[in-house]
Amino acid sequence: MTGEPAERIRTLLLRSDNQLKAGKTERALAALEDAREVAGTEGVDERLRELVTRRIESLGPLLEGHAADQES
């Protein structure tokens, strides 16, 4: 894997973490979706793709809770 996609994914994961810390779940998800897109490029290690997928899946409960809060 070349360093460029890996660095971009790293940056997007960090952005996601920072958005989560700030309580901005939708923005965190957007950063992770961007990371998933980059991780889908040729030459990216499968383990990195799996990491991004797991991070997106881990947001599920947070997104559900956030949606419930907005409906109230």
Backbone as JSON Lines, residues from 0, in Angstrom:
{"i":0,"aa":"M","n":[0.86,-1.18,0.0],"ca":[0.0,0.0,0.0],"c":[0.9,1.23,0.0]}
{"i":1,"aa":"T","n":[0.54,2.19,-0.8],"ca":[1.3,3.43,-0.81],"c":[0.94,4.24,0.42]}
{"i":2,"aa":"G","n":[1.8,5.17,0.77],"ca":[1.58,5.97,1.96],"c":[0.45,6.97,1.82]}
{"i":3,"aa":"E","n":[0.18,7.42,0.61],"ca":[-0.81,8.47,0.42],"c":[-2.22,8.07,0.87]}
{"i":4,"aa":"P","n":[-2.78,6.95,0.4],"ca":[-4.12,6.57,0.89],"c":[-4.13,6.31,2.4]}
{"i":5,"aa":"A","n":[-3.08,5.69,2.89],"ca":[-3.02,5.39,4.33],"c":[-3.02,6.68,5.15]}
{"i":6,"aa":"E","n":[-2.3,7.67,4.7],"ca":[-2.26,8.95,5.43],"c":[-3.61,9.65,5.36]}
{"i":7,"aa":"R","n":[-4.25,9.58,4.21],"ca":[-5.58,10.2,4.07],"c":[-6.58,9.52,5.0]}
{"i":8,"aa":"I","n":[-6.54,8.2,5.05],"ca":[-7.44,7.46,5.93],"c":[-7.15,7.82,7.38]}
{"i":9,"aa":"R","n":[-5.88,7.89,7.74],"ca":[-5.5,8.27,9.12],"c":[-6.07,9.65,9.47]}
{"i":10,"aa":"T","n":[-5.92,10.59,8.55],"ca":[-6.44,11.93,8.78],"c":[-7.95,11.92,8.98]}
{"i":11,"aa":"L","n":[-8.65,11.14,8.15],"ca":[-10.1,11.06,8.26],"c":[-10.54,10.38,9.55]}
{"i":12,"aa":"L","n":[-9.8,9.37,9.99],"ca":[-10.12,8.72,11.27],"c":[-9.93,9.69,12.43]}
{"i":13,"aa":"L","n":[-8.87,10.47,12.37],"ca":[-8.64,11.48,13.42],"c":[-9.73,12.54,13.41]}
{"i":14,"aa":"R","n":[-10.14,12.95,12.21],"ca":[-11.22,13.93,12.11],"c":[-12.5,13.36,12.72]}
{"i":15,"aa":"S","n":[-12.77,12.12,12.42],"ca":[-13.96,11.47,12.98],"c":[-13.9,11.46,14.51]}
{"i":16,"aa":"D","n":[-12.75,11.09,15.05],"ca":[-12.6,11.08,16.51],"c":[-12.85,12.46,17.1]}
{"i":17,"aa":"N","n":[-12.29,13.49,16.48],"ca":[-12.48,14.85,16.98],"c":[-13.93,15.29,16.9]}
{"i":18,"aa":"Q","n":[-14.61,14.9,15.83],"ca":[-16.02,15.25,15.69],"c":[-16.86,14.55,16.75]}
{"i":19,"aa":"L","n":[-16.53,13.29,17.03],"ca":[-17.25,12.56,18.08],"c":[-17.05,13.22,19.44]}
{"i":20,"aa":"K","n":[-15.82,13.64,19.72],"ca":[-15.55,14.3,21.0],"c":[-16.34,15.59,21.13]}
{"i":21,"aa":"A","n":[-16.59,16.24,20.0],"ca":[-17.35,17.48,19.99],"c":[-18.85,17.24,19.94]}
{"i":22,"aa":"G","n":[-19.26,15.96,19.91],"ca":[-20.68,15.63,19.88],"c":[-21.32,15.76,18.51]}
{"i":23,"aa":"K","n":[-20.52,15.79,17.47],"ca":[-21.02,15.96,16.11],"c":[-21.0,14.62,15.39]}
{"i":24,"aa":"T","n":[-21.96,13.78,15.72],"ca":[-22.0,12.4,15.23],"c":[-22.13,12.33,13.72]}
{"i":25,"aa":"E","n":[-22.98,13.17,13.13],"ca":[-23.16,13.12,11.67],"c":[-21.88,13.48,10.94]}
{"i":26,"aa":"R","n":[-21.15,14.46,11.45],"ca":[-19.89,14.84,10.82],"c":[-18.85,13.74,10.98]}
{"i":27,"aa":"A","n":[-18.89,13.07,12.12],"ca":[-17.97,11.94,12.33],"c":[-18.27,10.84,11.33]}
{"i":28,"aa":"L","n":[-19.54,10.56,11.12],"ca":[-19.93,9.55,10.14],"c":[-19.49,9.95,8.74]}
{"i":29,"aa":"A","n":[-19.65,11.21,8.4],"ca":[-19.24,11.68,7.07],"c":[-17.74,11.46,6.85]}
{"i":30,"aa":"A","n":[-16.94,11.74,7.87],"ca":[-15.49,11.52,7.76],"c":[-15.18,10.03,7.59]}
{"i":31,"aa":"L","n":[-15.91,9.19,8.31],"ca":[-15.69,7.75,8.18],"c":[-16.13,7.24,6.81]}
{"i":32,"aa":"E","n":[-17.19,7.79,6.28],"ca":[-17.62,7.39,4.94],"c":[-16.6,7.8,3.9]}
{"i":33,"aa":"D","n":[-15.98,8.96,4.08],"ca":[-14.9,9.38,3.2],"c":[-13.72,8.42,3.32]}
{"i":34,"aa":"A","n":[-13.42,8.01,4.55],"ca":[-12.33,7.05,4.78],"c":[-12.63,5.72,4.11]}
{"i":35,"aa":"R","n":[-13.89,5.3,4.14],"ca":[-14.27,4.04,3.5],"c":[-14.06,4.13,1.99]}
{"i":36,"aa":"E","n":[-14.38,5.28,1.43],"ca":[-14.18,5.48,-0.01],"c":[-12.69,5.38,-0.36]}
{"i":37,"aa":"V","n":[-11.85,6.03,0.41],"ca":[-10.4,5.96,0.17],"c":[-9.89,4.54,0.38]}
{"i":38,"aa":"A","n":[-10.41,3.87,1.41],"ca":[-9.97,2.51,1.71],"c":[-10.36,1.53,0.61]}
{"i":39,"aa":"G","n":[-11.33,1.89,-0.21],"ca":[-11.75,1.03,-1.3],"c":[-10.85,1.1,-2.52]}
{"i":40,"aa":"T","n":[-9.87,1.99,-2.5],"ca":[-8.98,2.11,-3.65],"c":[-8.0,0.94,-3.7]}
{"i":41,"aa":"E","n":[-7.52,0.7,-4.89],"ca":[-6.59,-0.41,-5.11],"c":[-5.32,-0.22,-4.3]}
{"i":42,"aa":"G","n":[-4.85,-1.31,-3.72],"ca":[-3.59,-1.3,-2.99],"c":[-3.72,-1.03,-1.5]}
{"i":43,"aa":"V","n":[-4.91,-0.72,-1.03],"ca":[-5.11,-0.48,0.4],"c":[-5.27,-1.82,1.11]}
{"i":44,"aa":"D","n":[-4.56,-1.97,2.19],"ca":[-4.58,-3.21,2.97],"c":[-6.0,-3.52,3.44]}
{"i":45,"aa":"E","n":[-6.39,-4.77,3.3],"ca":[-7.73,-5.21,3.69],"c":[-8.0,-4.93,5.18]}
{"i":46,"aa":"R","n":[-6.97,-5.03,6.0],"ca":[-7.16,-4.77,7.44],"c":[-7.58,-3.33,7.69]}
{"i":47,"aa":"L","n":[-7.08,-2.44,6.88],"ca":[-7.46,-1.03,7.03],"c":[-8.92,-0.83,6.62]}
{"i":48,"aa":"R","n":[-9.34,-1.51,5.56],"ca":[-10.75,-1.46,5.15],"c":[-11.65,-1.97,6.27]}
{"i":49,"aa":"E","n":[-11.24,-3.08,6.88],"ca":[-12.03,-3.66,7.97],"c":[-12.1,-2.72,9.16]}
{"i":50,"aa":"L","n":[-11.01,-2.04,9.46],"ca":[-11.0,-1.09,10.57],"c":[-12.02,0.02,10.32]}
{"i":51,"aa":"V","n":[-12.0,0.57,9.13],"ca":[-12.95,1.65,8.81],"c":[-14.38,1.14,8.91]}
{"i":52,"aa":"T","n":[-14.63,-0.05,8.4],"ca":[-15.98,-0.63,8.47],"c":[-16.42,-0.81,9.91]}
{"i":53,"aa":"R","n":[-15.54,-1.31,10.76],"ca":[-15.89,-1.5,12.18],"c":[-16.17,-0.17,12.85]}
{"i":54,"aa":"R","n":[-15.41,0.85,12.51],"ca":[-15.63,2.17,13.11],"c":[-17.0,2.71,12.71]}
{"i":55,"aa":"I","n":[-17.39,2.52,11.44],"ca":[-18.71,2.97,10.99],"c":[-19.8,2.21,11.73]}
{"i":56,"aa":"E","n":[-19.63,0.9,11.83],"ca":[-20.63,0.09,12.53],"c":[-20.75,0.49,14.0]}
{"i":57,"aa":"S","n":[-19.65,0.9,14.61],"ca":[-19.69,1.28,16.02],"c":[-20.48,2.57,16.25]}
{"i":58,"aa":"L","n":[-20.69,3.35,15.21],"ca":[-21.47,4.58,15.34],"c":[-22.97,4.31,15.35]}
{"i":59,"aa":"G","n":[-23.39,3.13,14.93],"ca":[-24.81,2.81,14.86],"c":[-25.6,3.19,16.09]}
{"i":60,"aa":"P","n":[-25.2,2.71,17.27],"ca":[-25.95,3.06,18.48],"c":[-25.95,4.57,18.77]}
{"i":61,"aa":"L","n":[-24.86,5.24,18.47],"ca":[-24.81,6.69,18.7],"c":[-25.76,7.42,17.77]}
{"i":62,"aa":"L","n":[-25.8,6.98,16.52],"ca":[-26.7,7.62,15.55],"c":[-28.15,7.37,15.91]}
{"i":63,"aa":"E","n":[-28.47,6.16,16.35],"ca":[-29.84,5.84,16.76],"c":[-30.25,6.68,17.96]}
{"i":64,"aa":"G","n":[-29.37,6.82,18.91],"ca":[-29.65,7.63,20.09],"c":[-29.81,9.09,19.74]}
{"i":65,"aa":"H","n":[-29.0,9.58,18.81],"ca":[-29.08,10.96,18.38],"c":[-30.39,11.23,17.65]}
{"i":66,"aa":"A","n":[-30.81,10.29,16.82],"ca":[-32.07,10.45,16.09],"c":[-33.25,10.47,17.08]}
{"i":67,"aa":"A","n":[-33.18,9.62,18.09],"ca":[-34.26,9.59,19.1],"c":[-34.31,10.89,19.87]}
{"i":68,"aa":"D","n":[-33.13,11.47,20.16],"ca":[-33.1,12.75,20.88],"c":[-33.72,13.87,20.05]}
{"i":69,"aa":"Q","n":[-33.5,13.84,18.73],"ca":[-34.04,14.89,17.87],"c":[-35.55,14.78,17.72]}
{"i":70,"aa":"E","n":[-36.1,13.56,17.83],"ca":[-37.54,13.37,17.71],"c":[-38.28,13.86,18.94]}
{"i":71,"aa":"S","n":[-37.61,13.89,20.07],"ca":[-38.26,14.3,21.34],"c":[-38.53,15.77,21.39]}
